[in-house]
Short mmCIF file of N, CA and C in Angstrom, two decimals:
data_model
loop_
_atom_site.label_atom_id
_atom_site.label_comp_id
_atom_site.label_asym_id
_atom_site.label_seq_id
_atom_site.Cartn_x
_atom_site.Cartn_y
_atom_site.Cartn_z
N ALA A 1 1.26 -0.74 0.21
CA ALA A 1 0.41 0.02 0.29
C ALA A 1 1.00 1.50 -0.09
N ALA A 2 0.90 1.90 -1.12
CA ALA A 2 1.71 3.11 -1.60
C ALA A 2 0.87 4.19 -0.15
N PRO A 3 1.33 5.35 -0.22
CA PRO A 3 3.17 5.74 0.06
C PRO A 3 3.67 4.91 1.00
N VAL A 4 4.87 4.47 1.11
CA VAL A 4 5.80 3.42 1.65
C VAL A 4 6.99 5.26 2.02
N ARG A 5 6.81 5.25 3.50
CA ARG A 5 7.78 5.88 4.17
C ARG A 5 9.78 5.34 4.73
N LEU A 6 10.49 5.50 4.00
CA LEU A 6 11.76 5.05 4.42
C LEU A 6 13.20 6.00 5.14
N PRO A 7 12.72 6.45 5.83
CA PRO A 7 14.41 7.54 6.20
C PRO A 7 15.91 7.02 4.97
N CYS A 8 15.90 8.01 4.77
CA CYS A 8 17.36 8.25 3.85
C CYS A 8 18.18 7.87 4.25
N PRO A 9 19.08 6.85 3.98
CA PRO A 9 20.54 6.71 5.24
C PRO A 9 21.45 7.74 4.56
N PHE A 10 21.53 9.24 4.10
CA PHE A 10 22.62 9.75 3.71
C PHE A 10 22.32 11.38 3.82
N ARG A 11 23.29 11.77 4.06
CA ARG A 11 23.73 13.59 4.40
C ARG A 11 23.77 14.35 3.93
N HIS A 12 23.76 15.78 3.75
CA HIS A 12 24.98 16.93 3.63
C HIS A 12 26.00 16.96 3.67
N GLY A 13 26.54 16.07 3.52
CA GLY A 13 27.69 15.94 4.33
C GLY A 13 28.40 16.98 4.61
N HIS A 14 28.03 19.00 4.14
CA HIS A 14 29.17 19.93 4.23
C HIS A 14 28.50 20.49 5.25
N ARG A 15 27.08 19.79 5.87
CA ARG A 15 26.10 20.58 7.04
C ARG A 15 25.83 19.09 8.66
N GLN A 16 27.55 18.79 8.05
CA GLN A 16 27.49 17.66 8.85
C GLN A 16 29.03 17.82 10.32
N PRO A 17 28.42 18.89 10.77
CA PRO A 17 30.34 19.87 11.58
C PRO A 17 29.96 18.00 12.08
N ARG A 18 31.87 18.22 12.44
CA ARG A 18 32.62 17.55 13.22
C ARG A 18 31.87 15.67 13.07
N ALA A 19 32.13 15.10 11.84
CA ALA A 19 31.81 14.31 11.78
C ALA A 19 32.84 13.01 10.60
N PHE A 20 32.25 11.65 10.94
CA PHE A 20 33.50 10.90 10.02
C PHE A 20 32.36 10.87 8.86
N LEU A 21 32.17 11.15 7.55
CA LEU A 21 31.76 11.11 6.22
C LEU A 21 32.57 9.81 5.71
N LEU A 22 31.80 9.50 4.62
CA LEU A 22 31.68 7.80 4.08
C LEU A 22 30.92 8.42 2.46
N ARG A 23 31.87 8.21 1.35
CA ARG A 23 30.98 8.35 -0.02
C ARG A 23 31.89 7.30 -0.42
N PRO A 24 31.78 7.06 -2.16
CA PRO A 24 31.84 6.56 -2.88
C PRO A 24 33.28 8.21 -3.77
N THR A 25 34.00 6.70 -4.09
CA THR A 25 35.40 8.13 -4.48
C THR A 25 34.95 8.24 -6.07
N ALA A 26 33.92 7.54 -6.37
CA ALA A 26 33.52 8.16 -8.31
C ALA A 26 31.74 8.25 -7.52
N GLY A 27 31.48 8.97 -8.31
CA GLY A 27 30.18 9.21 -8.06
C GLY A 27 29.07 9.08 -6.87
N ALA A 28 28.00 8.71 -6.84
CA ALA A 28 26.97 8.95 -5.57
C ALA A 28 26.67 7.47 -4.92
N PHE A 29 26.16 7.34 -4.32
CA PHE A 29 26.05 6.43 -3.78
C PHE A 29 24.03 5.82 -4.37
N LEU A 30 23.35 6.76 -4.74
CA LEU A 30 22.18 6.47 -5.28
C LEU A 30 22.76 6.28 -7.00
N GLY A 31 23.31 6.67 -7.34
CA GLY A 31 23.60 6.96 -8.86
C GLY A 31 24.81 5.91 -9.84
N GLY A 32 24.56 5.06 -8.93
CA GLY A 32 25.39 3.47 -10.35
C GLY A 32 26.39 3.39 -8.56
N TYR A 33 26.30 3.80 -7.88
CA TYR A 33 27.28 2.86 -7.00
C TYR A 33 26.87 1.05 -6.68
N ASP A 34 27.52 -0.04 -7.04
CA ASP A 34 27.48 -0.81 -7.18
C ASP A 34 28.58 -2.02 -5.64
N GLY A 35 28.38 -1.38 -4.49
CA GLY A 35 28.50 -1.68 -3.71
C GLY A 35 29.72 -2.51 -3.42
N SER A 36 30.51 -2.30 -4.65
CA SER A 36 32.37 -2.76 -4.91
C SER A 36 33.43 -2.06 -5.28
N SER A 37 32.31 -0.82 -5.36
CA SER A 37 33.77 0.16 -6.50
C SER A 37 34.02 0.50 -5.26
N ASP A 38 35.95 1.49 -4.48
CA ASP A 38 35.96 2.21 -4.02
C ASP A 38 35.36 3.38 -2.97
N LEU A 39 35.77 3.07 -1.69
CA LEU A 39 34.58 4.62 -1.20
C LEU A 39 36.31 5.26 -0.62
N HIS A 40 35.87 6.33 0.02
CA HIS A 40 36.81 7.74 0.75
C HIS A 40 36.07 8.04 1.57
N VAL A 41 36.79 8.92 2.63
CA VAL A 41 36.17 9.00 3.63
C VAL A 41 36.84 10.63 4.25
N GLY A 42 36.59 11.56 5.34
CA GLY A 42 36.57 12.20 5.88
C GLY A 42 36.51 13.01 6.86
N ILE A 43 36.70 13.90 7.36
CA ILE A 43 36.30 14.56 8.14
C ILE A 43 35.83 15.93 8.18
N THR A 44 34.52 16.52 8.78
CA THR A 44 34.41 17.38 8.33
C THR A 44 34.94 18.48 9.96
N ASN A 45 35.16 19.66 9.62
CA ASN A 45 35.48 21.06 10.79
C ASN A 45 34.19 20.92 10.88
N SER A 46 34.09 21.87 12.07
CA SER A 46 32.83 22.66 12.26
C SER A 46 31.74 23.48 11.47
N ASN A 47 32.72 23.70 10.21
CA ASN A 47 32.09 24.36 9.49
C ASN A 47 31.19 23.70 8.48
N GLY A 48 31.84 22.01 8.39
CA GLY A 48 31.39 21.21 7.46
C GLY A 48 32.41 21.19 6.03
N VAL A 49 33.50 21.77 5.90
CA VAL A 49 34.39 21.86 5.55
C VAL A 49 34.76 20.51 5.15
N VAL A 50 35.56 19.38 4.69
CA VAL A 50 35.67 18.34 4.62
C VAL A 50 37.31 17.87 4.55
N TYR A 51 37.95 17.63 5.26
CA TYR A 51 38.79 17.52 5.36
C TYR A 51 39.65 15.77 4.97
N ASN A 52 40.06 15.33 3.77
CA ASN A 52 40.29 14.64 3.58
C ASN A 52 41.54 14.55 2.82
N TYR A 53 42.35 12.96 3.17
CA TYR A 53 43.57 12.70 2.30
C TYR A 53 43.26 11.57 1.35
N ASN A 54 43.82 11.74 0.52
CA ASN A 54 44.42 11.03 -0.86
C ASN A 54 45.60 11.34 -1.46
N GLU A 55 46.22 10.24 -2.91
CA GLU A 55 47.66 10.16 -3.58
C GLU A 55 47.72 12.25 -3.40
N GLU A 56 46.88 13.07 -3.43
CA GLU A 56 47.33 14.69 -3.33
C GLU A 56 47.79 15.19 -2.59
N GLY A 57 48.24 14.52 -1.54
CA GLY A 57 48.05 14.84 0.32
C GLY A 57 46.70 15.31 0.99
N ILE A 58 46.56 16.39 1.31
CA ILE A 58 44.96 16.40 2.82
C ILE A 58 44.57 17.41 1.48
N HIS A 59 43.10 17.19 1.87
CA HIS A 59 42.37 18.26 0.71
C HIS A 59 41.19 19.02 1.90
N ARG A 60 40.54 19.95 1.74
CA ARG A 60 39.72 20.81 2.57
C ARG A 60 38.87 21.48 1.55
N ALA A 61 38.06 20.26 1.43
CA ALA A 61 36.60 20.85 0.53
C ALA A 61 35.03 21.55 1.02
N GLU A 62 34.89 22.00 0.01
CA GLU A 62 33.56 22.46 0.63
C GLU A 62 32.38 22.40 -0.76
N THR A 63 33.02 20.93 -1.98
CA THR A 63 31.78 20.62 -1.98
C THR A 63 32.52 19.23 -2.28
N GLY A 64 31.20 18.61 -2.93
CA GLY A 64 31.97 17.50 -3.41
C GLY A 64 31.47 16.00 -2.81
N TRP A 65 30.27 16.23 -1.45
CA TRP A 65 30.51 15.98 0.04
C TRP A 65 28.65 15.84 0.13
N GLU A 66 27.48 15.65 -0.51
CA GLU A 66 25.98 16.05 -0.99
C GLU A 66 25.82 15.22 -0.54
N GLN A 67 26.16 14.02 -0.59
CA GLN A 67 25.99 11.99 -0.46
C GLN A 67 26.34 11.52 0.11
N CYS A 68 26.49 11.65 1.58
CA CYS A 68 27.03 10.32 2.18
C CYS A 68 26.69 9.55 3.66
N ILE A 69 27.37 9.46 3.83
CA ILE A 69 27.07 8.49 4.74
C ILE A 69 27.59 8.89 6.64
N SER A 70 27.16 9.94 7.16
CA SER A 70 27.77 10.22 8.10
C SER A 70 27.73 9.83 9.41
N ILE A 71 28.40 9.84 10.14
CA ILE A 71 28.67 9.25 11.63
C ILE A 71 29.09 10.69 12.82
N PRO A 72 28.33 10.66 13.51
CA PRO A 72 28.91 12.38 14.01
C PRO A 72 30.18 11.82 14.92
N LEU A 73 30.86 12.23 15.81
CA LEU A 73 32.29 12.57 16.13
C LEU A 73 32.22 13.10 17.65
N VAL A 74 31.64 13.99 18.21
CA VAL A 74 31.39 14.85 19.29
C VAL A 74 30.34 15.50 19.64
N GLN A 75 29.69 14.98 21.55
CA GLN A 75 28.95 14.96 21.29
C GLN A 75 28.15 16.12 22.40
N PRO A 76 27.15 16.92 22.10
CA PRO A 76 26.73 18.23 22.61
C PRO A 76 27.21 18.70 23.95
N ASP A 77 27.78 18.43 24.40
CA ASP A 77 28.32 18.26 25.91
C ASP A 77 29.62 18.20 26.12
N MET A 78 30.63 18.23 24.88
CA MET A 78 31.50 18.07 25.14
C MET A 78 32.03 19.11 24.44
N PHE A 79 31.63 20.72 25.87
CA PHE A 79 32.53 21.58 25.22
C PHE A 79 33.89 21.94 24.46
N GLY A 80 34.48 21.61 24.89
CA GLY A 80 36.41 22.38 25.63
C GLY A 80 35.98 21.62 24.04
N LEU A 81 35.96 20.14 23.98
CA LEU A 81 36.27 19.79 22.74
C LEU A 81 35.30 20.31 20.99
N LEU A 82 34.26 20.99 22.01
CA LEU A 82 33.77 22.01 20.26
C LEU A 82 34.40 22.61 19.62
N GLN A 83 34.93 23.23 20.78
CA GLN A 83 35.53 24.31 20.75
C GLN A 83 37.07 24.98 20.16
N GLN A 84 37.51 23.02 20.29
CA GLN A 84 39.24 23.02 19.97
C GLN A 84 38.88 22.38 18.31
N TRP A 85 37.86 21.68 18.23
CA TRP A 85 37.70 21.47 17.14
C TRP A 85 38.78 21.11 15.89
N ASP A 86 38.05 22.59 15.52
CA ASP A 86 38.97 22.98 14.55
C ASP A 86 39.63 23.43 14.35
N GLN A 87 41.32 23.40 15.29
CA GLN A 87 42.13 24.24 15.11
C GLN A 87 43.17 22.46 15.20
N LEU A 88 42.11 21.27 16.19
CA LEU A 88 42.90 20.76 16.42
C LEU A 88 42.87 19.36 14.92
N LEU A 89 42.08 19.81 14.24
CA LEU A 89 41.83 19.13 12.95
C LEU A 89 43.43 19.56 11.41
N GLU A 90 43.35 20.45 12.21
CA GLU A 90 44.35 21.70 11.14
C GLU A 90 45.50 21.29 12.02
N GLU A 91 45.68 21.45 12.80
CA GLU A 91 46.57 21.41 13.41
C GLU A 91 47.84 20.06 12.32
N PHE A 92 46.42 18.78 13.30
CA PHE A 92 46.61 17.37 12.50
C PHE A 92 47.08 16.86 11.43
N SER A 93 46.09 17.98 10.16
CA SER A 93 46.30 17.79 8.59
C SER A 93 47.21 18.46 8.53
N VAL A 94 48.52 19.67 9.20
CA VAL A 94 49.78 19.96 8.43
C VAL A 94 50.60 19.20 8.52
N GLY A 95 50.17 17.57 9.50
CA GLY A 95 52.01 16.66 9.93
C GLY A 95 52.21 16.42 8.68
N GLU A 96 53.20 15.49 8.69
CA GLU A 96 54.42 15.62 7.63
C GLU A 96 53.50 14.32 7.42
N ALA A 97 52.43 13.45 7.89
CA ALA A 97 52.38 11.62 7.70
C ALA A 97 51.33 12.01 6.54
N TRP A 98 51.05 13.06 6.66
CA TRP A 98 50.26 13.14 5.19
C TRP A 98 50.34 13.29 4.45
N LEU A 99 51.81 14.00 3.84
CA LEU A 99 52.29 14.40 2.63
C LEU A 99 51.89 13.60 1.62
N PRO A 100 51.75 14.33 0.36
CA PRO A 100 51.54 13.56 -0.47
C PRO A 100 52.49 12.31 -0.84
N HIS A 101 53.69 12.28 -1.04
CA HIS A 101 54.71 10.89 -1.16
C HIS A 101 54.46 9.32 -0.09
N ARG A 102 53.55 10.18 0.87
CA ARG A 102 53.01 8.81 1.70
C ARG A 102 52.37 8.26 1.75
N TYR A 103 51.34 8.44 0.56
CA TYR A 103 50.64 8.52 0.53
C TYR A 103 50.70 6.52 0.02
N GLU A 104 49.48 5.46 0.74
CA GLU A 104 49.68 4.26 0.05
C GLU A 104 48.54 3.80 -0.04
N GLU A 105 48.25 3.33 -1.27
CA GLU A 105 46.19 3.28 -1.24
C GLU A 105 45.88 2.26 -0.39
N ASN A 106 46.91 1.39 0.53
CA ASN A 106 46.08 0.10 0.89
C ASN A 106 46.56 0.53 2.79
N ASP A 107 47.93 0.77 2.92
CA ASP A 107 48.07 1.15 4.17
C ASP A 107 48.23 2.47 4.75
N HIS A 108 48.35 3.06 4.23
CA HIS A 108 48.50 4.63 4.49
C HIS A 108 47.61 5.88 3.30
N ASN A 109 46.07 5.55 3.72
CA ASN A 109 45.35 6.37 2.78
C ASN A 109 44.43 7.05 3.55
N CYS A 110 43.50 7.62 2.78
CA CYS A 110 41.98 8.32 4.30
C CYS A 110 41.21 7.85 5.24
N TYR A 111 41.23 6.09 4.84
CA TYR A 111 40.95 5.92 5.66
C TYR A 111 42.43 5.85 6.69
N THR A 112 43.21 5.45 6.40
CA THR A 112 44.02 5.65 8.33
C THR A 112 44.51 6.86 8.92
N TYR A 113 44.08 8.33 7.74
CA TYR A 113 44.15 9.52 8.17
C TYR A 113 43.02 9.51 9.63
N ALA A 114 41.81 9.83 8.71
CA ALA A 114 40.65 9.26 9.62
C ALA A 114 40.78 9.18 10.66
N LEU A 115 41.41 7.88 11.21
CA LEU A 115 41.36 6.98 11.86
C LEU A 115 42.30 7.21 13.03
N ALA A 116 43.55 7.97 12.39
CA ALA A 116 44.49 8.84 13.47
C ALA A 116 44.24 10.15 13.88
N PHE A 117 43.54 10.75 13.09
CA PHE A 117 42.57 11.74 13.55
C PHE A 117 41.64 12.25 14.99
N ILE A 118 40.85 10.74 14.42
CA ILE A 118 39.93 9.99 15.85
C ILE A 118 41.09 9.17 16.98
N ASN A 119 42.42 8.76 16.69
CA ASN A 119 42.12 8.58 18.28
C ASN A 119 43.35 9.43 18.79
N SER A 120 43.61 10.54 17.62
CA SER A 120 44.46 11.53 18.43
C SER A 120 43.09 12.62 19.26
N ILE A 121 42.76 11.68 18.92
CA ILE A 121 40.94 13.13 19.70
C ILE A 121 40.98 11.45 21.33
N LEU A 122 41.13 10.38 20.63
CA LEU A 122 41.06 10.19 22.10
C LEU A 122 42.34 10.18 23.07
N SER A 123 42.89 10.31 22.76
CA SER A 123 44.41 10.08 23.00
C SER A 123 44.44 11.27 24.26
N THR A 124 43.73 12.95 23.11
CA THR A 124 43.80 13.50 24.27
C THR A 124 43.14 14.11 25.77
N GLN A 125 41.87 12.96 25.09
CA GLN A 125 41.08 12.88 26.06
C GLN A 125 40.87 11.85 27.06
N GLY A 126 42.45 11.32 27.16
CA GLY A 126 42.89 10.41 28.03
C GLY A 126 41.92 8.74 27.36
N LYS A 127 41.19 8.74 26.53
CA LYS A 127 40.61 7.54 26.15
C LYS A 127 41.53 6.72 25.60
N ARG A 128 40.68 5.12 25.62
CA ARG A 128 42.04 4.19 25.27
C ARG A 128 42.24 4.29 23.65
N GLN A 129 42.66 4.23 22.38
CA GLN A 129 42.81 4.45 20.94
C GLN A 129 42.13 2.82 20.40
N MET A 130 41.10 3.03 18.81
CA MET A 130 40.62 2.17 17.89
C MET A 130 41.03 1.43 17.46
N SER A 131 41.10 0.12 17.27
CA SER A 131 42.11 -0.78 15.85
C SER A 131 40.65 0.06 14.38
N LYS A 132 41.89 0.04 13.71
CA LYS A 132 40.87 0.08 12.22
C LYS A 132 38.90 -0.99 12.73
N SER A 133 39.72 -2.36 12.60
CA SER A 133 38.12 -2.88 12.94
C SER A 133 37.24 -3.12 13.70
N GLU A 134 38.21 -2.36 14.71
CA GLU A 134 37.23 -1.95 16.07
C GLU A 134 36.11 -0.54 15.37
N PHE A 135 37.10 -0.15 14.96
CA PHE A 135 35.70 1.23 14.64
C PHE A 135 35.21 1.22 13.51
N THR A 136 35.51 0.14 12.46
CA THR A 136 34.42 0.38 11.58
C THR A 136 33.56 -1.16 12.07
N GLU A 137 33.63 -1.81 12.76
CA GLU A 137 32.72 -2.95 13.23
C GLU A 137 31.46 -1.75 14.20
N LYS A 138 31.59 -0.89 14.58
CA LYS A 138 31.17 0.25 15.61
C LYS A 138 30.64 0.57 15.37
N PHE A 139 31.06 1.24 14.91
CA PHE A 139 30.44 3.08 14.08
C PHE A 139 29.84 2.81 12.77
N VAL A 140 31.10 2.34 11.88
CA VAL A 140 30.34 1.88 9.97
C VAL A 140 29.61 1.22 9.42
N ILE A 141 30.03 -0.12 9.81
CA ILE A 141 29.32 -1.30 9.08
C ILE A 141 27.77 -0.66 9.89
N PRO A 142 27.08 0.15 11.29
CA PRO A 142 25.45 -0.98 10.67
C PRO A 142 25.49 0.59 10.07
N GLN A 143 25.82 1.30 9.67
CA GLN A 143 26.05 2.21 9.12
C GLN A 143 26.15 2.06 7.33
N THR A 144 26.71 1.65 6.86
CA THR A 144 27.17 0.97 5.79
C THR A 144 25.37 -0.21 5.27
N LYS A 145 25.11 -0.80 6.47
CA LYS A 145 24.28 -1.78 6.00
C LYS A 145 23.29 -0.93 6.02
N LYS A 146 22.58 -0.49 6.82
CA LYS A 146 21.07 0.39 6.29
C LYS A 146 21.23 1.13 4.89
N ALA A 147 22.61 1.84 5.00
CA ALA A 147 23.26 1.90 3.31
C ALA A 147 22.56 1.47 2.03
N SER A 148 23.71 0.07 1.97
CA SER A 148 23.23 -1.06 1.69
C SER A 148 21.83 -1.11 1.49
N LYS A 149 20.77 -1.72 2.47
CA LYS A 149 19.71 -1.70 2.22
C LYS A 149 18.42 -0.47 0.97
N TYR A 150 18.74 0.68 1.67
CA TYR A 150 18.62 1.32 1.07
C TYR A 150 18.76 2.02 -0.57
N ILE A 151 20.05 1.22 -0.94
CA ILE A 151 20.64 1.37 -2.15
C ILE A 151 19.63 0.21 -2.82
N THR A 152 19.85 -0.57 -2.84
CA THR A 152 19.22 -1.76 -2.93
C THR A 152 17.58 -1.99 -3.19
N LEU A 153 17.04 -1.53 -2.06
CA LEU A 153 15.50 -1.21 -2.99
C LEU A 153 15.54 0.04 -3.37
N HIS A 154 16.25 1.07 -3.61
CA HIS A 154 16.03 2.58 -4.61
C HIS A 154 16.59 1.45 -5.93
N GLN A 155 17.13 0.90 -5.87
CA GLN A 155 17.09 0.66 -7.87
C GLN A 155 16.78 -0.69 -7.88
N GLU A 156 15.56 -0.71 -7.05
CA GLU A 156 14.73 -1.98 -7.30
C GLU A 156 12.82 -1.35 -7.68
N LEU A 157 13.30 0.25 -7.36
CA LEU A 157 11.58 0.72 -7.61
C LEU A 157 12.02 1.51 -8.58
N THR A 158 13.44 2.19 -9.15
CA THR A 158 13.68 2.53 -10.03
C THR A 158 13.67 1.59 -11.29
N VAL A 159 14.05 0.71 -11.21
CA VAL A 159 13.94 -0.16 -12.22
C VAL A 159 12.39 -1.02 -12.34
N ASN A 160 12.14 -0.78 -11.73
CA ASN A 160 10.01 -1.53 -11.36
C ASN A 160 9.49 -0.12 -11.88
N ASP A 161 9.41 0.92 -12.46
CA ASP A 161 8.86 2.33 -12.94
C ASP A 161 8.62 3.20 -11.21
N PHE A 162 8.57 3.34 -10.75
CA PHE A 162 8.42 3.33 -8.83
C PHE A 162 8.33 4.40 -9.13
N TYR A 163 8.16 5.54 -8.25
CA TYR A 163 8.43 7.26 -8.22
C TYR A 163 8.74 7.33 -7.20
N ILE A 164 9.40 8.01 -6.22
CA ILE A 164 10.61 8.48 -5.27
C ILE A 164 10.74 9.28 -4.91
N VAL A 165 9.85 10.54 -3.82
CA VAL A 165 9.32 11.13 -3.46
C VAL A 165 10.58 11.17 -2.73
N PRO A 166 11.22 12.89 -2.06
CA PRO A 166 12.39 12.87 -0.54
C PRO A 166 11.16 13.41 0.34
N LEU A 167 11.23 13.14 1.32
CA LEU A 167 10.10 13.56 1.90
C LEU A 167 10.63 15.33 2.42
N PRO A 168 9.56 16.44 2.98
CA PRO A 168 9.80 17.22 3.11
C PRO A 168 11.54 17.86 4.12
N ASP A 169 11.23 17.07 4.64
CA ASP A 169 12.53 17.16 5.98
C ASP A 169 13.62 16.43 5.57
N GLN A 170 13.83 15.50 4.44
CA GLN A 170 14.54 15.14 3.96
C GLN A 170 15.56 15.29 2.41
N GLU A 171 14.86 16.31 2.05
CA GLU A 171 15.47 17.16 0.86
C GLU A 171 16.51 17.69 0.80
N LYS A 172 16.29 17.89 2.28
CA LYS A 172 17.96 19.18 2.89
C LYS A 172 19.05 17.73 3.20
N GLN A 173 18.49 16.45 3.86
CA GLN A 173 19.48 15.49 3.98
C GLN A 173 20.28 14.96 2.39
N CYS A 174 19.93 13.97 1.79
CA CYS A 174 19.41 13.43 0.50
C CYS A 174 19.85 14.33 -0.69
#
């Protein structure tokens, strides 16, 4: 019985302050993503500028992350971190570890950069650092499972001539 309401798992990354973002390296999740293409990650500052790392070094993107998976990194009650976030992200990003020649597709990449920044924040708070597998299992996989189901449904509906209309509050997000 139409209409059916399903929340969109994708967010406009530049409207997601202090977050870990995930998107396809090329294209968009709802634009032909096949589930096996490379993904790219970044971290937003308080204004939604996405800091990300690739073979050309650190980038500060103000566009290009309009459809991504977003994982918030700072709780609203963390006042000190909220105030220092941009400075900490900028200082971390200018480190020698993130120079272009150090990039290595499998071992020193965008995910390495993002997780290293997250772990630097955890260290300053006196908290235990997270391994790549731990962060992925705890934060990334639950979100990508939702996204995968949504993409599959979206593809099926599109192929079978159903009309998909974003809800008014979702138009801002997807």
